Each structure stands twice: as structure tokens, then as C-alpha cells.
Amino acid sequence: MAVGGGRVPVSQTDAGVAAGGRIARLPDALVDQIAAGEVVERPASVVKELVENAVDAGARRIRVEVRGGGARLIAVGDDGCGMTPGDARLALERHATSKLRSMEGLAGIRSFGFRGEALPAIASVSRLRLRTRVRGGAEGFELRVEAGRVQSAQAAGGPEGTRIEVADLFFAVPARRKFLKTESTEWGHVSDWLARAALALPALHFDVHRENRPALRWPACGESLDRIAAVLGEREAAALLHTERTAGGMRLSAFVSRPDAHRATASGIHLFVNSRPVRDRLLRHALLQVMRDLLPRGRFPTALLFLEVPEGAVDVNVHPAKWEVRFADPQAVHRLVTATLRDAMGGRGWLGEGATASAGQGATATPGQGAAGSVAPGQGAGAAGAGLRGGVAGQGAGGWTGAVRDAPDSPGGPGDWTFAGVDGGEAAFVRAFTATQGHAEGAIATAESAIGESATARPLRFGTLHLLGQFLATYLLAEDARGLLLIDQHAAHERVLYEQLRSHWLAGKTPRQALLVPLVVELAPAALEALIAARETALRLGFEVETFGASAVALRAVPELLAERDPEGLLRELAEEIRAAGDAGAALQAGSRIAAGADHLFATLACHAARRAGEKLAPEEQRALLCALDEIPWAPTCPHGRPVAVPISRSEIERRFAR
């Protein structure tokens, strides 16, 4: 017979043992701990289950207390209906619930918690105290449970509602406890879920305390946008567009950021089905399918999708922690999301003619996308970098040191960005234009001879080109004997800043410029914790920050390279990237090559700080940008893959004029 997935020979002895009871019923305590493995992944899971029970109890105010990231203590109190002593005892029995009575009820669940597994599972791996009092009751009731065993049950005083305290999580299962992360990381998961719950339920008042101090407070409000502003910040909310639509008994209310406001990660996407926070690939795919036509490659929107569907059209009983749902008609849901968002964006003129056709190519920018992927220039370009900030262009004093590639002619190795190649009949001309003083003379001569130029011609230097001027406040036009060169000012500036930030990092010194007055910046809890934990990394990058209250930091200095740009936006991008990278100290280590996490960070800062499409540059700034390109290791694209320069050969121009 098969036991535990292995094949075991069957003998008369084995058969007798099996008949005598080889398979036994597991003890209830062990069953609860197995259930805890499905329901209780980490402290945030406990907070989720307890808050959902409070919501189902009709609470109007919920108070959450967290200590030690939730491992030492989680306490959730509410002003809901409360429980009688008998109900309190039953609540700690497996599969006991007030929210489900029959098989038919599974098809129409509107409550959050309903399986009756959460409380006994949590109690089996912690020390739990439940204190409750029904509305109008003369006295309350208290239960104390340790590792699934009731220690005491007695009358107790207390306010109407229920308070549940969970202490020493996983103390009875040391193997699970050792997998918990740092207190800051666990608090980040707790605060992230609480933020999602607050966004889903704006009519509830949330008070959140951490280590006995107020951490988050979201008063009840009548409008979703007011709660969004309270949770995500006024600046984030101001960039959101609201649209809604009803079709087939479903209703979608969506808040999506404008195309010119985007993020480096998908952490700003929040999905809700019947007021339940979910992680749903169908909704996410529909959202990104529309927004990819509008955003730069590798950028994501801030989006909140609130979908209401009939009870029988969605199954919420497909995941132990109820994170996933299954739709009866997924195609209808996908069409609703896609049509709603397309109409909203198209009606405001962001989906112009040809925008859809160019989606996914990465080289076509729609209005508002010019800022994608740049970093500001620095000391490596010397006075050329200063010229971009209004000074006089000149030759760099210190040269370009520190940004060393293992192979200058092969920039696509591990740890570097994979740059887009250039195809077509003008490839030889492109090679000639992109050759720099760091390339082999033989390669340069080959490229130049391929287009009929003398093999003795020197390699191209952008700074020596005849600058014709600026076109559409977006492109620089330059010429030499080989033809015309169009340079994307944003992509070029981004490339320069990226290389300079990288060079400073490798050299272990990033010049900083102090702000005259410290700038106080409020951040989301998870981003704040990540930034504070990586404060030394931020300082090495040139950002000097310190904590300022429970939800903000004071920014005292920024990298000198980025001094002229928006310091608050740069700090937010930095915090978001560090949060997405996880272990920032490991991801941003210095070496002969920089880890991919650092590359993404430098590219994000560069994108945010670079000159944008539509910005008019003074003649000296235009020249400074060309000179700065000569001071860095050459690559044909910006860090996000958009071309820096596009050549039009002399032969092509003459062909078009029939010469």
C-alpha cells in the first residue's frame, strides 16, 4: 500500500497492523497547529484575521496595538456587538462561526472571516486573552488560552465590544518563530495590510499603536478619496483620476494615477472585491494592459480598483487566508476593467492617435513620459555637468574615474543593464557615431569605412559636433560630415546621471549639498521603515535623513548631482526602491560590478532628476550635455532602454532628395 507518498510492500504482518489501526485521528491540538500553518503565516496574518472579525462584528472603531513587530504582542479591540460567555467559548472551537449556517450559504458570503478556523489556530501557537462584553450587558467575560489549552474563564469588566490579545506568537512552535523577519520588516507587513483594510473600509475609524506610541490614525470618512488621501498622502491622491462604470450587475470604481505620475514598482496597486483586499492576477492584468500604452517601460501606476459583484458571481473560498477569489465570468470582469480605464484615459486625451500602436516598444513617449529613466549629471563630467545647471560648459577636471566596465565594448554583462541593439541598414553608421575614445581603433576604422569614410578619421566626440540647436524642446540636433544626429535630451541626461551616480558609489564618496532648511517628508510606513533601516546606504548615496515623528523623515542633504531637482520626489523614489529591494545593504553592495538592485536605484534617481522632454535648454546647457556624453562609458540607450541618439546618414538624406 502507499503510505506518505512511498511504496511499502504489503505482507500479512503489515495487513494485520493496518487493520489494527495504523491510521489514527490526529489530536485536536495538532490539527489546530496544522491549520495555523495555513492561516497564520506571520504577525500580519493575525492582525488580518482579528480585524476582519471586528469588522464582521459591526465595529465602528478599531484599535490595533503591535509590539515587537507583532511577535511579542498583537491586540485588536473593537466596539462591535461583543459575545456572550457561551459564544466566546465556541469561538475558540474549530469550525464554529456566526457567519455560515448551510451549504447554500457558501455561494453568498459577504462577511470577511467565516471559516471558524482563525481563532483556534491562532490560540494554538500563542498565548491568547479574549475579553468581550455584549452591547447592553451588565458584565463582560474573559478567556485565557495558552497553546490551545484554556487556562481560565471568568467574568470580567470592560467596555462593550471585544478585545483580543495575542502574545508570544509561535512560542509553542519554535521552528516557525525562527522564520520571522526583523521587527521592522514584520511591522512593515502589518502596516501594509492595515493600510489596505483602511482603504477598503473608509467608514471605519482605525487607531494603530506601535510600541505603546501612536503610529497610524485614520478617522472615518464618507468619501473614498478622503481615505485615500489619508492613507497614501495628499500628493498621491491629487494625481489620481476617478472613473466608474456599471455593467452586467457589476460596478467598478477606479482611482488611477495620471500617465505623468508613475512608480518604480507595482506596490501602489491596490485591488478590492466586495470591499475585500485581494491579490488577483485577472484585475492586475487588465489594469496593466491599459496602462502599458501610457507609461514608460518598467514604470507602474498608482491604482485602486474597487469592484462590486453579485454574491453568486464570485467565490471567496479558494484560499486559506482569503487573499484570492474566483469569478464566475472572468472575461466579463476583464472587459469591465479594460473598458472603464480606456474610456477614462482616452476621454482626457492621453490616448492620442497612434499611442496604442506604439505600446510596448519602449521608444515612444506619450505626453508626460519624458521623465522616465534619468539621473542627474555629476562631477565626472566636470564643468559640463555644471553647464546643465546654468554654468559655462568646459572640460571636466577630474576625468571619469570609478565607473569601470569589465569590457567597455560589451556592456550587457551580469549586473549591468541589457542595452537595446540597433538594427537596420544604417547599423554601420550607428557604430561610427557611437564609437568613443575608449574603443579600439580597429573597430572604429571598420565602422567608418563601412560608410565610405576614411579609415584614418578619428572617433566621434559629441562635444565637437556642430550643434544646430533644440528641436521641439526635446531633441538636440547636431551634424558632422557623416550626417545628422538627433539626441534625446532626457535619455542622454539620464544616461549621464546614471553613470555619475554609479561612479560615485563605486568610489565610495558622493558629494552632498545641504538644504538651507530641512525638508520634512511623510512616507508610507513600509517605505519609512525601509529607508530608516538603510540610512547608512542612503547617506552613502548622498541623502542625509533622520526620523521626524512617527511617520516622517527630515531630509537634510541631497546628492550634489541632483541638487537642482525635486528633493521630496527623489527621496520618495529612494524609499520606494529600497523597500522593493528588500535587503538594501546586500542589494547595493559596491564592487567591480554593482548588483542589479543598485542599478535600478541609480536609474530611478536618474530618471527623476534628468532634464525632461519639453524643457527648453540654453545653448550652453545643450553644449554641456553633449560634452558630458564624452565623459562617460558609452551606451546607446538610457538605463531604461530608450535610445540616446538616432542618426540620419548623409546618404539617406541625399537619397530622399534624389541627389
XYZ file of C-alpha atoms in Angstrom:
659
model
C 0.000 0.000 0.000
C 1.044 3.640 -0.404
C 1.848 5.460 2.816
C 3.007 9.061 2.831
C 3.720 9.002 -0.892
C 6.119 5.966 -0.730
C 5.583 2.350 -1.761
C 5.571 -0.133 1.112
C 5.479 -3.938 0.497
C 2.307 -5.498 1.801
C 2.756 -8.596 3.930
C 0.430 -10.475 6.198
C 2.021 -8.719 9.141
C 1.584 -5.309 7.538
C -2.028 -6.070 6.725
C -2.669 -7.009 10.296
C -1.078 -3.841 11.614
C -3.088 -1.754 9.159
C -6.285 -3.478 10.158
C -5.393 -2.842 13.749
C -5.192 0.933 13.336
C -2.122 2.182 11.516
C -4.092 5.310 10.562
C -5.163 7.336 13.583
C -7.071 10.564 14.123
C -4.748 13.467 14.905
C -5.060 15.179 18.282
C -7.080 18.393 18.193
C -4.068 20.440 19.295
C -2.021 19.147 16.361
C -4.906 19.769 13.952
C -5.084 23.372 15.175
C -1.364 23.876 14.632
C -1.637 22.466 11.099
C -4.480 24.915 10.442
C -2.306 27.663 11.897
C 0.273 26.883 9.237
C -2.309 27.806 6.587
C -3.915 30.785 8.309
C -1.079 32.286 10.373
C 1.889 32.958 8.142
C 3.278 35.893 10.152
C 2.051 38.584 12.604
C 0.313 40.438 9.763
C -1.853 37.342 9.224
C -3.025 37.522 12.846
C -3.845 41.221 12.509
C -5.763 40.472 9.324
C -7.912 37.760 10.901
C -8.664 39.747 14.074
C -9.522 42.953 12.222
C -11.794 41.046 9.825
C -13.634 39.537 12.806
C -14.036 43.024 14.287
C -15.498 44.299 11.015
C -17.931 41.382 10.878
C -18.969 42.182 14.466
C -20.249 45.573 13.309
C -17.405 47.641 14.741
C -17.259 51.362 14.028
C -13.885 51.918 15.711
C -10.943 49.525 15.718
C -7.778 49.890 17.774
C -4.677 47.855 16.922
C -1.589 47.591 19.133
C 1.654 45.990 17.967
C 4.844 45.305 19.906
C 7.993 43.641 18.679
C 6.707 43.615 15.114
C 3.732 41.584 16.363
C 5.782 38.674 17.692
C 5.592 39.945 21.288
C 2.052 41.303 21.242
C -0.864 41.966 18.932
C -4.006 43.431 20.420
C -7.156 44.281 18.464
C -10.069 45.963 20.193
C -13.431 46.974 18.720
C -16.785 48.458 19.707
C -18.759 45.742 17.932
C -21.618 43.583 19.172
C -19.499 41.551 21.601
C -20.093 37.925 22.633
C -21.861 36.079 25.398
C -19.738 33.685 27.509
C -21.124 30.750 25.543
C -20.305 32.344 22.181
C -16.815 33.245 23.400
C -16.117 29.623 24.278
C -17.490 28.415 20.932
C -15.383 30.975 19.053
C -12.301 29.038 20.116
C -13.698 25.739 18.783
C -12.716 24.683 15.257
C -15.276 25.369 12.515
C -17.523 27.370 14.828
C -18.755 30.581 13.194
C -21.630 33.037 13.323
C -21.434 33.764 9.590
C -22.390 30.499 7.912
C -25.310 28.174 8.551
C -25.763 25.953 5.500
C -24.132 24.680 2.299
C -26.133 27.229 0.316
C -24.530 29.990 2.333
C -21.135 29.326 0.720
C -22.410 30.807 -2.539
C -23.317 34.144 -0.993
C -20.675 35.050 1.588
C -20.432 38.775 2.319
C -18.558 38.553 5.615
C -14.766 38.678 5.871
C -13.967 35.844 8.260
C -16.271 32.845 8.014
C -14.449 29.513 8.280
C -14.181 29.392 12.052
C -10.514 28.345 11.936
C -8.704 31.604 12.684
C -9.133 31.993 16.446
C -8.412 28.368 17.433
C -5.455 28.283 15.026
C -4.007 31.493 16.477
C -4.634 30.312 20.051
C -2.786 27.050 19.353
C 0.507 28.857 18.645
C 0.351 31.744 21.139
C -0.844 32.986 24.494
C -4.296 34.453 23.844
C -6.603 36.517 26.006
C -10.152 37.262 24.849
C -12.210 39.837 26.741
C -15.714 40.642 25.499
C -18.977 42.236 26.547
C -22.227 42.245 24.588
C -23.985 45.532 23.967
C -26.194 46.288 26.915
C -24.645 43.503 29.017
C -24.093 44.031 32.731
C -20.659 42.440 32.772
C -18.074 41.032 30.440
C -16.291 37.722 30.114
C -12.608 36.788 29.798
C -10.888 33.678 28.445
C -7.173 32.914 28.687
C -5.709 30.269 26.380
C -2.124 29.031 26.105
C -1.001 26.814 23.219
C -4.616 25.846 22.564
C -5.480 24.975 26.164
C -7.926 27.072 28.184
C -6.188 28.321 31.326
C -9.019 30.349 32.831
C -12.570 31.546 32.097
C -14.194 34.164 34.292
C -16.400 37.222 34.460
C -14.585 40.492 33.855
C -15.247 44.165 33.400
C -14.654 46.043 30.212
C -16.279 48.193 27.527
C -18.836 46.905 25.075
C -17.193 45.042 22.216
C -14.270 42.630 22.066
C -10.548 42.858 22.696
C -8.232 40.004 21.741
C -4.583 39.950 22.780
C -2.122 37.564 21.134
C 1.234 37.365 22.943
C 4.418 35.411 22.181
C 3.352 34.301 18.725
C 4.747 30.864 17.751
C 6.215 30.329 21.245
C 4.813 26.805 21.094
C 6.296 26.225 17.623
C 9.927 27.427 17.757
C 10.587 26.126 14.242
C 8.027 28.626 12.896
C 9.219 31.504 15.057
C 12.765 31.386 13.704
C 11.459 32.177 10.220
C 10.075 35.554 11.315
C 11.983 38.544 9.960
C 13.173 41.610 11.847
C 10.700 43.654 13.867
C 10.818 46.423 11.281
C 10.063 44.030 8.439
C 7.150 42.412 10.265
C 5.775 45.836 11.204
C 6.003 46.793 7.541
C 3.774 43.841 6.613
C 1.325 44.706 9.393
C 1.079 48.368 8.408
C 0.745 47.451 4.739
C -2.247 45.224 5.379
C -3.845 47.760 7.732
C -3.493 50.390 5.021
C -5.285 48.119 2.566
C -8.060 47.453 5.081
C -8.426 51.179 5.751
C -8.663 51.877 2.008
C -11.360 49.222 1.629
C -13.407 50.428 4.606
C -13.428 54.253 4.762
C -16.439 54.294 7.121
C -14.370 52.698 9.934
C -12.101 54.555 12.346
C -8.658 52.995 12.763
C -6.218 53.737 15.590
C -2.879 51.924 15.346
C -0.235 51.975 18.078
C 3.290 50.621 17.851
C 5.439 50.044 20.931
C 2.862 51.936 23.053
C 3.017 55.020 20.825
C 0.527 56.246 18.198
C 1.672 55.182 14.743
C -1.286 55.483 12.363
C -4.690 57.123 12.680
C -7.360 57.114 10.010
C -10.652 58.763 11.078
C -13.864 57.533 9.492
C -14.874 59.430 6.361
C -17.653 59.321 3.821
C -15.651 59.557 0.608
C -13.135 57.042 -0.707
C -10.857 59.811 -1.972
C -10.631 61.309 1.530
C -9.465 57.961 2.904
C -7.027 57.536 0.000
C -5.519 60.947 0.809
C -5.240 59.989 4.489
C -3.551 56.647 3.774
C -1.449 57.360 0.681
C -0.945 61.090 1.148
C -2.418 64.242 -0.348
C 0.161 64.343 -3.117
C -0.617 60.807 -4.273
C -4.368 61.406 -4.116
C -4.108 64.626 -6.118
C -2.610 62.696 -9.045
C -5.484 60.194 -9.201
C -8.294 60.175 -11.748
C -11.641 58.740 -10.676
C -13.866 56.773 -13.001
C -16.653 54.263 -12.512
C -18.933 52.056 -14.564
C -21.731 49.538 -14.042
C -22.277 46.567 -16.345
C -23.820 43.106 -16.012
C -24.695 43.638 -12.364
C -21.086 44.589 -11.568
C -19.825 48.004 -10.539
C -16.249 49.259 -10.773
C -14.975 52.380 -9.056
C -11.379 53.085 -10.043
C -8.800 55.628 -8.952
C -5.787 55.591 -11.292
C -2.814 57.952 -11.464
C -2.291 60.226 -14.441
C 0.215 58.982 -17.024
C 2.787 61.529 -15.854
C 2.677 60.183 -12.267
C 4.143 56.714 -12.023
C 6.174 54.449 -9.741
C 9.214 52.248 -9.987
C 7.343 49.242 -8.545
C 3.828 47.815 -8.515
C 3.419 48.453 -4.768
C 0.909 51.239 -5.482
C -1.638 48.825 -6.998
C -4.493 48.028 -4.587
C -7.303 45.664 -5.612
C -10.594 45.140 -3.775
C -13.514 42.814 -4.474
C -16.669 43.434 -2.442
C -14.575 45.552 -0.023
C -12.114 42.687 0.453
C -8.401 43.365 -0.284
C -7.248 40.726 -2.774
C -4.293 39.764 -4.942
C -5.929 38.986 -8.236
C -3.994 38.362 -11.447
C -7.038 38.979 -13.648
C -7.655 42.505 -12.331
C -3.954 43.289 -12.325
C -3.549 42.127 -15.919
C -6.495 44.228 -17.120
C -5.104 47.316 -15.379
C -1.565 46.965 -16.683
C -2.774 46.123 -20.184
C -4.355 49.574 -20.395
C -1.616 51.497 -18.597
C 1.276 49.972 -20.547
C 0.135 52.078 -23.510
C 0.685 55.201 -21.448
C 3.613 54.634 -19.100
C 7.351 54.372 -19.747
C 8.708 50.854 -19.822
C 9.267 49.439 -16.358
C 7.027 52.014 -14.633
C 3.763 51.310 -12.804
C 0.702 53.350 -11.878
C -0.818 54.039 -8.518
C -4.222 52.415 -8.830
C -7.112 51.463 -6.576
C -9.795 49.287 -8.131
C -12.969 48.743 -6.098
C -15.061 46.030 -7.755
C -18.536 45.100 -6.522
C -20.017 41.883 -7.932
C -23.151 39.890 -7.032
C -22.614 37.373 -4.257
C -23.121 34.375 -6.513
C -20.678 35.681 -9.153
C -17.535 35.321 -7.051
C -16.092 32.533 -4.903
C -14.076 33.817 -1.944
C -13.495 30.350 -0.510
C -10.484 29.408 -2.658
C -7.587 30.455 -0.419
C -6.990 29.702 3.295
C -6.224 33.359 4.031
C -8.901 34.578 1.571
C -6.374 36.571 -0.475
C -7.624 35.157 -3.781
C -11.053 34.995 -5.390
C -12.523 33.192 -8.400
C -15.007 34.888 -10.733
C -17.875 33.043 -12.393
C -17.329 35.105 -15.583
C -13.698 36.286 -15.586
C -13.901 37.592 -19.169
C -16.738 39.933 -18.240
C -14.720 41.259 -15.305
C -11.662 41.774 -17.521
C -13.745 43.622 -20.138
C -15.303 45.867 -17.491
C -11.926 46.925 -16.089
C -10.345 47.410 -19.508
C -13.244 49.397 -20.973
C -13.597 51.597 -17.893
C -9.936 52.566 -17.777
C -9.590 53.033 -21.542
C -12.564 55.381 -21.627
C -11.235 57.344 -18.663
C -7.804 57.824 -20.167
C -8.995 58.341 -23.738
C -11.599 60.881 -22.700
C -8.880 63.076 -21.251
C -6.721 62.977 -24.352
C -3.933 60.712 -23.097
C -4.650 58.017 -25.653
C -3.951 60.009 -28.788
C -3.781 58.621 -32.302
C -1.058 56.036 -32.625
C -0.452 55.707 -28.904
C -1.826 52.210 -28.769
C 0.135 51.099 -31.787
C 3.377 52.183 -30.221
C 2.736 50.499 -26.890
C 5.412 48.136 -25.692
C 8.122 49.452 -27.993
C 9.729 51.462 -25.239
C 10.996 54.140 -27.572
C 7.830 56.178 -27.996
C 6.906 58.521 -25.177
C 3.439 59.941 -24.735
C 2.896 63.343 -23.113
C 4.143 63.286 -19.549
C 6.543 60.397 -20.106
C 9.624 62.411 -20.821
C 10.961 61.955 -17.311
C 11.228 58.217 -17.488
C 14.557 56.802 -16.500
C 17.085 59.576 -15.899
C 19.737 60.554 -13.338
C 21.446 63.926 -12.892
C 25.000 64.647 -14.055
C 27.816 64.942 -11.617
C 31.472 65.588 -11.073
C 32.544 63.016 -13.622
C 31.548 65.441 -16.355
C 33.227 68.301 -14.580
C 32.101 71.702 -15.740
C 29.952 70.040 -18.366
C 27.651 68.855 -15.607
C 27.679 72.331 -14.144
C 26.715 73.737 -17.513
C 23.489 71.727 -17.373
C 22.645 73.625 -14.219
C 23.283 77.030 -15.802
C 27.078 77.365 -15.752
C 29.581 77.551 -18.587
C 30.465 74.310 -20.340
C 34.056 73.222 -20.214
C 36.374 70.274 -19.919
C 35.995 68.001 -16.896
C 38.684 68.495 -14.304
C 38.816 65.062 -12.765
C 38.040 62.939 -15.778
C 35.828 59.865 -15.485
C 37.170 57.595 -12.775
C 35.464 54.807 -10.948
C 32.791 53.792 -13.478
C 34.846 50.884 -14.782
C 33.315 48.230 -17.023
C 34.831 44.776 -17.237
C 34.538 45.098 -21.007
C 33.849 48.577 -22.398
C 32.692 47.207 -25.722
C 30.306 44.692 -24.137
C 28.010 46.490 -21.694
C 25.468 43.714 -21.375
C 27.177 41.506 -18.824
C 25.840 40.404 -15.425
C 24.973 43.257 -13.116
C 24.693 45.786 -15.939
C 21.673 46.890 -17.890
C 20.994 44.986 -21.077
C 21.040 47.666 -23.711
C 18.837 47.594 -26.776
C 20.643 46.931 -30.037
C 20.183 48.902 -33.250
C 19.083 47.095 -36.383
C 18.613 48.134 -39.991
C 20.674 49.241 -42.940
C 22.270 52.134 -41.049
C 23.923 49.896 -38.439
C 27.411 50.733 -39.677
C 26.668 54.416 -39.454
C 25.351 53.961 -35.912
C 28.531 52.132 -34.909
C 30.567 55.023 -36.225
C 28.502 57.543 -34.319
C 28.589 55.573 -31.063
C 32.328 54.884 -31.099
C 34.203 56.756 -28.361
C 37.795 57.288 -27.401
C 37.594 54.162 -25.204
C 37.029 51.791 -28.134
C 39.630 50.018 -30.177
C 40.906 51.981 -33.186
C 40.378 48.961 -35.430
C 36.672 48.755 -34.583
C 36.260 52.462 -35.233
C 38.032 52.264 -38.564
C 35.873 49.313 -39.629
C 32.676 51.169 -38.807
C 33.751 54.317 -40.570
C 34.996 52.537 -43.673
C 31.659 50.764 -43.924
C 30.010 54.089 -44.708
C 32.717 55.288 -47.043
C 34.650 57.424 -44.579
C 38.435 57.461 -44.312
C 39.933 54.775 -42.095
C 42.136 57.409 -40.529
C 39.210 59.508 -39.267
C 39.177 59.995 -35.536
C 36.334 58.591 -33.414
C 33.281 60.719 -32.799
C 33.186 63.101 -29.860
C 29.784 64.614 -29.162
C 31.359 67.793 -27.877
C 32.999 68.513 -31.240
C 29.815 68.158 -33.283
C 28.297 71.236 -34.901
C 25.276 71.919 -32.684
C 22.316 73.196 -34.692
C 20.011 73.707 -31.717
C 16.993 72.253 -29.963
C 14.011 70.709 -31.748
C 10.551 70.631 -30.095
C 12.263 71.374 -26.757
C 13.023 67.645 -26.658
C 15.819 66.801 -29.100
C 19.229 68.261 -29.809
C 20.241 68.434 -33.469
C 23.913 68.062 -34.343
C 25.811 67.408 -37.552
C 29.169 66.428 -38.942
C 30.361 65.161 -42.322
C 28.640 61.805 -41.810
C 25.135 63.165 -41.413
C 22.643 64.418 -38.870
C 22.337 63.206 -35.273
C 19.175 63.588 -33.168
C 19.843 63.327 -29.426
C 17.038 62.775 -26.929
C 17.908 65.271 -24.195
C 16.121 63.315 -21.469
C 17.615 59.926 -22.353
C 21.082 61.445 -22.743
C 20.928 63.330 -19.445
C 19.566 60.242 -17.732
C 22.488 58.176 -19.003
C 24.994 60.768 -17.806
C 23.464 60.991 -14.334
C 23.199 57.218 -14.007
C 26.878 56.737 -14.820
C 27.953 59.507 -12.460
C 25.907 58.168 -9.551
C 27.325 54.738 -10.209
C 30.870 56.113 -10.359
C 30.491 57.911 -7.029
C 29.088 54.775 -5.427
C 31.998 52.671 -6.601
C 34.456 55.322 -5.445
C 32.789 55.343 -2.022
C 32.168 59.095 -1.986
C 29.130 61.033 -3.127
C 29.347 64.824 -2.757
C 26.364 66.176 -0.829
C 24.693 69.554 -0.756
C 22.974 70.570 2.478
C 19.497 72.060 2.306
C 19.113 75.523 3.814
C 16.070 74.280 5.742
C 15.500 70.562 6.447
C 12.606 69.189 4.408
C 10.052 67.074 6.294
C 8.676 64.279 4.104
C 5.862 61.931 5.144
C 6.219 58.366 3.882
C 4.141 55.211 3.923
C 5.021 53.069 6.973
C 6.718 50.292 4.993
C 8.765 52.751 2.918
C 9.671 54.716 6.050
C 10.909 51.635 7.872
C 12.941 50.507 4.853
C 14.563 53.923 4.489
C 15.449 54.227 8.186
C 16.846 50.683 8.224
C 19.049 51.585 5.230
C 20.056 55.030 6.498
C 23.760 54.358 6.003
C 23.126 53.247 2.436
C 21.117 56.418 1.816
C 23.919 58.536 3.295
C 26.448 56.883 1.023
C 24.223 57.809 -1.896
C 24.204 61.412 -0.688
C 20.859 61.566 1.147
C 21.147 62.634 4.783
C 17.933 61.753 6.625
C 16.767 61.387 10.199
C 13.479 60.338 11.785
C 10.928 63.078 12.383
C 7.973 61.828 14.377
C 6.219 58.529 13.760
C 5.528 58.843 10.042
C 8.073 61.224 8.521
C 11.768 61.899 7.997
C 13.728 65.140 7.865
C 15.864 65.432 4.731
C 18.994 67.492 5.449
C 21.152 66.924 2.381
C 20.880 65.556 -1.162
C 23.481 64.412 -3.687
C 25.173 67.407 -5.249
C 24.405 65.987 -8.679
C 20.672 66.188 -8.004
C 20.620 69.435 -6.072
C 18.579 71.337 -8.644
C 15.741 68.826 -8.842
C 12.743 67.994 -6.619
C 14.241 66.708 -3.328
C 10.951 65.345 -1.984
C 10.268 63.343 -5.133
C 13.812 61.984 -5.136
C 13.523 60.869 -1.516
C 10.208 59.128 -2.182
C 11.721 57.278 -5.132
C 14.707 56.286 -2.995
C 12.493 54.933 -0.202
C 10.319 53.042 -2.665
C 13.296 51.438 -4.401
C 14.933 50.421 -1.106
C 11.657 48.930 0.061
C 11.280 46.968 -3.180
C 14.890 45.745 -2.986
C 14.339 44.244 0.464
C 17.789 43.910 1.990
C 19.200 47.205 0.757
C 22.597 46.641 2.318
C 23.135 43.463 0.318
C 21.467 44.721 -2.848
C 23.543 47.885 -3.016
C 26.978 46.486 -2.275
C 29.926 48.004 -4.083
C 32.228 46.011 -6.277
C 33.690 45.790 -9.752
C 30.079 45.442 -10.821
C 27.051 46.761 -8.996
C 24.189 44.489 -8.083
C 21.022 44.751 -10.139
C 19.185 46.353 -7.221
C 21.646 49.237 -7.161
C 21.442 49.686 -10.925
C 17.681 50.025 -10.683
C 18.022 52.532 -7.865
C 20.506 54.693 -9.756
C 18.359 54.528 -12.878
C 15.268 55.580 -10.938
C 17.004 58.555 -9.349
C 18.463 59.499 -12.712
C 15.066 59.288 -14.384
C 13.505 61.539 -11.776
C 16.241 64.162 -11.941
C 17.077 64.363 -15.644
C 16.006 67.155 -17.941
C 12.600 66.346 -19.309
C 11.084 66.394 -22.750
C 9.628 69.836 -23.285
C 12.223 71.702 -21.203
C 13.987 74.440 -23.111
C 17.743 74.377 -22.676
C 20.004 77.379 -23.076
C 22.710 76.977 -25.764
C 25.395 76.478 -23.115
C 23.297 73.749 -21.470
C 22.871 71.987 -24.810
C 26.621 72.042 -25.384
C 27.287 70.896 -21.811
C 25.083 67.846 -22.309
C 26.999 66.830 -25.433
C 30.323 67.252 -23.631
C 29.056 65.200 -20.692
C 28.346 62.281 -23.036
C 32.045 62.231 -23.936
C 32.999 61.790 -20.272
C 31.126 58.550 -19.592
C 31.386 54.954 -20.843
C 29.194 54.955 -23.922
C 25.963 53.019 -24.219
C 23.360 53.527 -26.966
C 20.392 53.743 -24.588
C 19.334 55.239 -21.297
C 19.206 52.767 -18.375
C 15.558 52.015 -19.180
C 16.243 51.071 -22.799
C 15.250 54.204 -24.743
C 17.701 55.327 -27.462
C 20.011 58.215 -26.607
C 20.766 59.195 -30.192
C 19.294 58.412 -33.599
C 21.452 59.099 -36.671
C 20.272 60.031 -40.152
C 23.097 59.369 -42.566
C 24.133 61.758 -45.273
C 23.438 59.119 -47.908
C 19.876 58.706 -46.620
C 19.269 62.453 -46.754
C 20.658 62.646 -50.293
C 18.541 59.667 -51.366
C 15.385 61.362 -50.148
C 16.263 64.475 -52.150
C 17.115 62.350 -55.220
C 20.700 63.598 -55.318
